GROMACS .gro file of C-alpha atoms in nm:
model
  211
    1MET     CA    1  22.708  29.971  13.275
    2ILE     CA    2  22.402  29.904  13.072
    3PRO     CA    3  22.361  29.539  13.240
    4ILE     CA    4  22.313  29.292  12.936
    5VAL     CA    5  22.115  29.083  13.100
    6SER     CA    6  21.737  29.209  13.339
    7GLU     CA    7  21.802  29.309  13.639
    8ASN     CA    8  21.561  29.048  13.806
    9ILE     CA    9  21.666  28.737  13.655
   10GLU     CA   10  22.007  28.859  13.707
   11ALA     CA   11  21.942  28.889  14.064
   12TYR     CA   12  21.729  28.520  14.046
   13ALA     CA   13  22.031  28.401  13.918
   14LEU     CA   14  22.241  28.519  14.206
   15GLU     CA   15  21.941  28.447  14.453
   16GLN     CA   16  21.982  28.038  14.292
   17SER     CA   17  22.407  28.099  14.328
   18SER     CA   18  22.684  28.102  14.622
   19PRO     CA   19  22.671  28.351  14.853
   20GLU     CA   20  22.928  28.657  14.829
   21PRO     CA   21  23.250  28.570  15.154
   22ALA     CA   22  23.189  28.845  15.352
   23LEU     CA   23  23.543  29.004  15.283
   24LEU     CA   24  23.450  29.092  14.935
   25ALA     CA   25  23.052  29.230  14.938
   26GLU     CA   26  23.253  29.435  15.237
   27LEU     CA   27  23.546  29.505  14.920
   28ALA     CA   28  23.259  29.547  14.705
   29ALA     CA   29  23.057  29.833  14.911
   30GLU     CA   30  23.412  29.971  14.985
   31THR     CA   31  23.526  30.010  14.570
   32ARG     CA   32  23.093  30.165  14.532
   33ALA     CA   33  23.172  30.420  14.716
   34SER     CA   34  23.563  30.577  14.739
   35MET     CA   35  23.601  30.462  14.352
   36LYS     CA   36  23.529  30.727  14.041
   37SER     CA   37  23.466  30.392  13.843
   38PRO     CA   38  23.290  30.154  14.099
   39GLN     CA   39  23.123  29.987  13.760
   40MET     CA   40  23.479  29.860  13.666
   41MET     CA   41  23.442  29.577  13.920
   42VAL     CA   42  23.373  29.202  13.869
   43GLY     CA   43  23.050  29.166  14.010
   44HIS     CA   44  22.937  28.874  14.277
   45ALA     CA   45  22.827  28.655  13.994
   46GLN     CA   46  23.130  28.740  13.728
   47GLY     CA   47  23.373  28.641  14.108
   48LEU     CA   48  23.222  28.253  14.148
   49PHE     CA   49  23.252  28.265  13.774
   50LEU     CA   50  23.672  28.330  13.762
   51ARG     CA   51  23.651  28.106  14.092
   52SER     CA   52  23.460  27.793  13.967
   53ILE     CA   53  23.686  27.820  13.614
   54ALA     CA   54  23.960  27.865  13.867
   55THR     CA   55  23.908  27.575  14.051
   56MET     CA   56  23.846  27.308  13.731
   57LEU     CA   57  24.103  27.390  13.635
   58GLN     CA   58  24.313  27.365  13.915
   59ALA     CA   59  24.550  27.675  13.798
   60ARG     CA   60  24.861  27.692  13.937
   61ARG     CA   61  24.984  27.983  13.722
   62VAL     CA   62  24.741  28.242  13.689
   63LEU     CA   63  24.805  28.598  13.510
   64GLU     CA   64  24.516  28.874  13.544
   65ILE     CA   65  24.559  29.195  13.373
   66GLY     CA   66  24.377  29.497  13.562
   67THR     CA   67  24.345  29.461  13.858
   68PHE     CA   68  24.146  29.751  13.989
   69THR     CA   69  24.059  29.708  14.402
   70GLY     CA   70  24.148  29.350  14.348
   71TYR     CA   71  23.845  29.172  14.324
   72SER     CA   72  23.867  28.961  14.077
   73SER     CA   73  24.196  28.871  14.212
   74LEU     CA   74  24.078  28.724  14.519
   75SER     CA   75  23.772  28.556  14.307
   76LEU     CA   76  24.099  28.388  14.124
   77ALA     CA   77  24.303  28.302  14.370
   78ALA     CA   78  24.035  28.150  14.664
   79GLY     CA   79  23.945  27.863  14.317
   80MET     CA   80  24.368  27.797  14.280
   81PRO     CA   81  24.525  27.544  14.478
   82GLY     CA   82  24.740  27.577  14.785
   83ASP     CA   83  25.092  27.673  14.594
   84GLY     CA   84  24.956  27.853  14.314
   85ARG     CA   85  25.077  28.152  14.230
   86LEU     CA   86  24.850  28.505  14.009
   87ILE     CA   87  25.047  28.759  13.886
   88THR     CA   88  24.820  29.045  13.891
   89CYS     CA   89  24.909  29.357  13.632
   90ASP     CA   90  24.789  29.785  13.710
   91VAL     CA   91  24.909  30.082  13.664
   92ASP     CA   92  24.682  30.272  13.959
   93PRO     CA   93  24.857  30.285  14.278
   94VAL     CA   94  24.540  30.458  14.452
   95ALA     CA   95  24.359  30.140  14.339
   96THR     CA   96  24.611  29.882  14.405
   97ALA     CA   97  24.678  30.039  14.787
   98VAL     CA   98  24.234  29.954  14.817
   99ALA     CA   99  24.368  29.600  14.693
  100ARG     CA  100  24.671  29.499  14.890
  101ARG     CA  101  24.466  29.609  15.151
  102TYR     CA  102  24.242  29.340  15.099
  103TRP     CA  103  24.480  29.096  14.974
  104ALA     CA  104  24.645  29.160  15.326
  105ARG     CA  105  24.335  29.063  15.535
  106SER     CA  106  24.274  28.716  15.331
  107PRO     CA  107  24.352  28.377  15.379
  108TYR     CA  108  24.435  28.399  14.934
  109GLY     CA  109  24.619  28.697  14.945
  110ASP     CA  110  24.998  28.579  14.993
  111LYS     CA  111  24.919  28.384  14.625
  112ILE     CA  112  24.906  28.733  14.430
  113THR     CA  113  25.156  28.870  14.318
  114LEU     CA  114  25.140  29.287  14.183
  115GLU     CA  115  25.334  29.423  13.902
  116LEU     CA  116  25.245  29.856  13.955
  117ARG     CA  117  25.357  29.905  13.583
  118PRO     CA  118  25.265  29.854  13.218
  119ALA     CA  119  25.092  29.514  13.147
  120LEU     CA  120  25.324  29.514  12.796
  121GLU     CA  121  25.629  29.553  12.987
  122THR     CA  122  25.544  29.270  13.245
  123LEU     CA  123  25.437  29.045  12.979
  124ALA     CA  124  25.740  29.094  12.817
  125THR     CA  125  25.958  28.966  13.123
  126LEU     CA  126  25.742  28.657  13.143
  127SER     CA  127  25.745  28.266  13.041
  128GLY     CA  128  25.522  28.031  13.024
  129PRO     CA  129  25.301  27.771  13.048
  130PHE     CA  130  25.014  27.999  13.252
  131ASP     CA  131  24.679  27.764  13.309
  132LEU     CA  132  24.444  28.075  13.328
  133VAL     CA  133  24.447  28.473  13.205
  134PHE     CA  134  24.170  28.736  13.244
  135ILE     CA  135  24.196  29.064  13.038
  136ASP     CA  136  24.009  29.295  13.156
  137ALA     CA  137  24.215  29.689  13.167
  138ASP     CA  138  24.185  29.935  12.930
  139LYS     CA  139  24.002  29.844  12.588
  140PRO     CA  140  24.233  30.000  12.304
  141GLY     CA  141  24.503  29.774  12.438
  142TYR     CA  142  24.287  29.446  12.464
  143VAL     CA  143  24.431  29.319  12.139
  144ALA     CA  144  24.816  29.407  12.225
  145TYR     CA  145  24.745  29.176  12.604
  146TRP     CA  146  24.589  28.911  12.350
  147GLU     CA  147  24.838  28.847  12.167
  148ALA     CA  148  25.090  28.883  12.413
  149CYS     CA  149  24.906  28.610  12.637
  150VAL     CA  150  24.846  28.356  12.384
  151PRO     CA  151  25.168  28.257  12.362
  152LEU     CA  152  25.224  28.236  12.722
  153VAL     CA  153  24.928  27.947  12.816
  154ARG     CA  154  24.938  27.564  12.784
  155ALA     CA  155  24.735  27.355  12.543
  156GLY     CA  156  24.457  27.336  12.729
  157GLY     CA  157  24.479  27.612  12.924
  158VAL     CA  158  24.179  27.941  12.877
  159LEU     CA  159  24.247  28.289  12.827
  160LEU     CA  160  23.902  28.500  12.934
  161ALA     CA  161  23.840  28.807  12.829
  162ASP     CA  162  23.584  29.069  12.983
  163ASN     CA  163  23.299  29.376  12.907
  164VAL     CA  164  23.356  29.190  12.520
  165LEU     CA  165  22.941  29.275  12.451
  166TRP     CA  166  23.027  29.684  12.616
  167SER     CA  167  22.684  29.735  12.744
  168GLY     CA  168  22.558  29.638  12.361
  169ARG     CA  169  22.726  29.909  12.193
  170VAL     CA  170  22.907  29.612  12.021
  171LEU     CA  171  22.590  29.693  11.774
  172ALA     CA  172  22.651  30.042  11.732
  173PRO     CA  173  22.950  30.118  11.784
  174GLU     CA  174  23.105  30.504  11.843
  175GLU     CA  175  23.309  30.619  12.041
  176LYS     CA  176  23.702  30.491  12.038
  177ASP     CA  177  23.621  30.192  12.257
  178ASP     CA  178  23.293  30.086  12.152
  179LEU     CA  179  23.582  29.991  11.802
  180ALA     CA  180  23.859  29.898  12.024
  181ILE     CA  181  23.620  29.629  12.166
  182VAL     CA  182  23.484  29.523  11.913
  183ALA     CA  183  23.796  29.490  11.664
  184PHE     CA  184  23.916  29.269  11.982
  185ASN     CA  185  23.568  29.065  11.965
  186ALA     CA  186  23.645  29.019  11.554
  187HIS     CA  187  24.035  28.971  11.647
  188VAL     CA  188  24.009  28.664  11.858
  189ALA     CA  189  23.718  28.516  11.627
  190ARG     CA  190  23.986  28.457  11.339
  191ASP     CA  191  24.222  28.345  11.565
  192THR     CA  192  24.252  27.955  11.461
  193ARG     CA  193  24.532  27.913  11.796
  194VAL     CA  194  24.172  27.866  12.081
  195ASP     CA  195  23.825  27.777  12.067
  196LYS     CA  196  23.606  28.003  12.188
  197VAL     CA  197  23.275  28.109  12.281
  198MET     CA  198  23.112  28.461  12.401
  199LEU     CA  199  22.899  28.424  12.720
  200THR     CA  200  22.657  28.721  12.819
  201VAL     CA  201  22.805  28.706  13.209
  202ARG     CA  202  22.761  29.042  13.311
  203ASP     CA  203  22.869  29.252  13.046
  204GLY     CA  204  23.055  28.965  12.824
  205ILE     CA  205  23.289  28.700  12.894
  206THR     CA  206  23.478  28.581  12.649
  207LEU     CA  207  23.630  28.240  12.751
  208ALA     CA  208  23.911  28.084  12.512
  209ILE     CA  209  24.096  27.709  12.532
  210LYS     CA  210  24.424  27.734  12.381
  211ARG     CA  211  24.444  27.460  12.108
   0.00000   0.00000   0.00000
């Protein structure tokens, strides 16, 4: 992943932010050491952002599409009230086995339920309302995930989509994933059900509020 913001600026911003919890730092180190695509993990700044959004919403029902090794799940769960429940969807038993180990060690892990099957299968079984949705999975599936999730979110609830700047390749898309992100961004921009803003946090995050 090519940084959107310079490494020096990102480092400075993190220095001025809350420190990374020790358990998340350990999870991040194991992910970088053991996973083939560690860049799929959300970073420290993004984790703080997710936790902050969950806290501001006092989100009791959260839905996540794309678990990987569980950094984002733990970040979201940390911002939820004690009775909060997070459903996270993934198809990778290896990465999610790492996630399960760290959830078991966290005081927030009992809020998290993993659905290990294609996300659209899980979404078809769910009913709303959800307070918060975070989409961070296979890029060609983004539009389908969005369309399945928007009806499940309450009015005033938030949808977040990760990697919407895709290392800057949205400006000159060539490959399948590039084109998928460009198509998704255009789809969200046209969606009158939400008010939205695209942010340059890490690899780009779209934040949308359901009307």
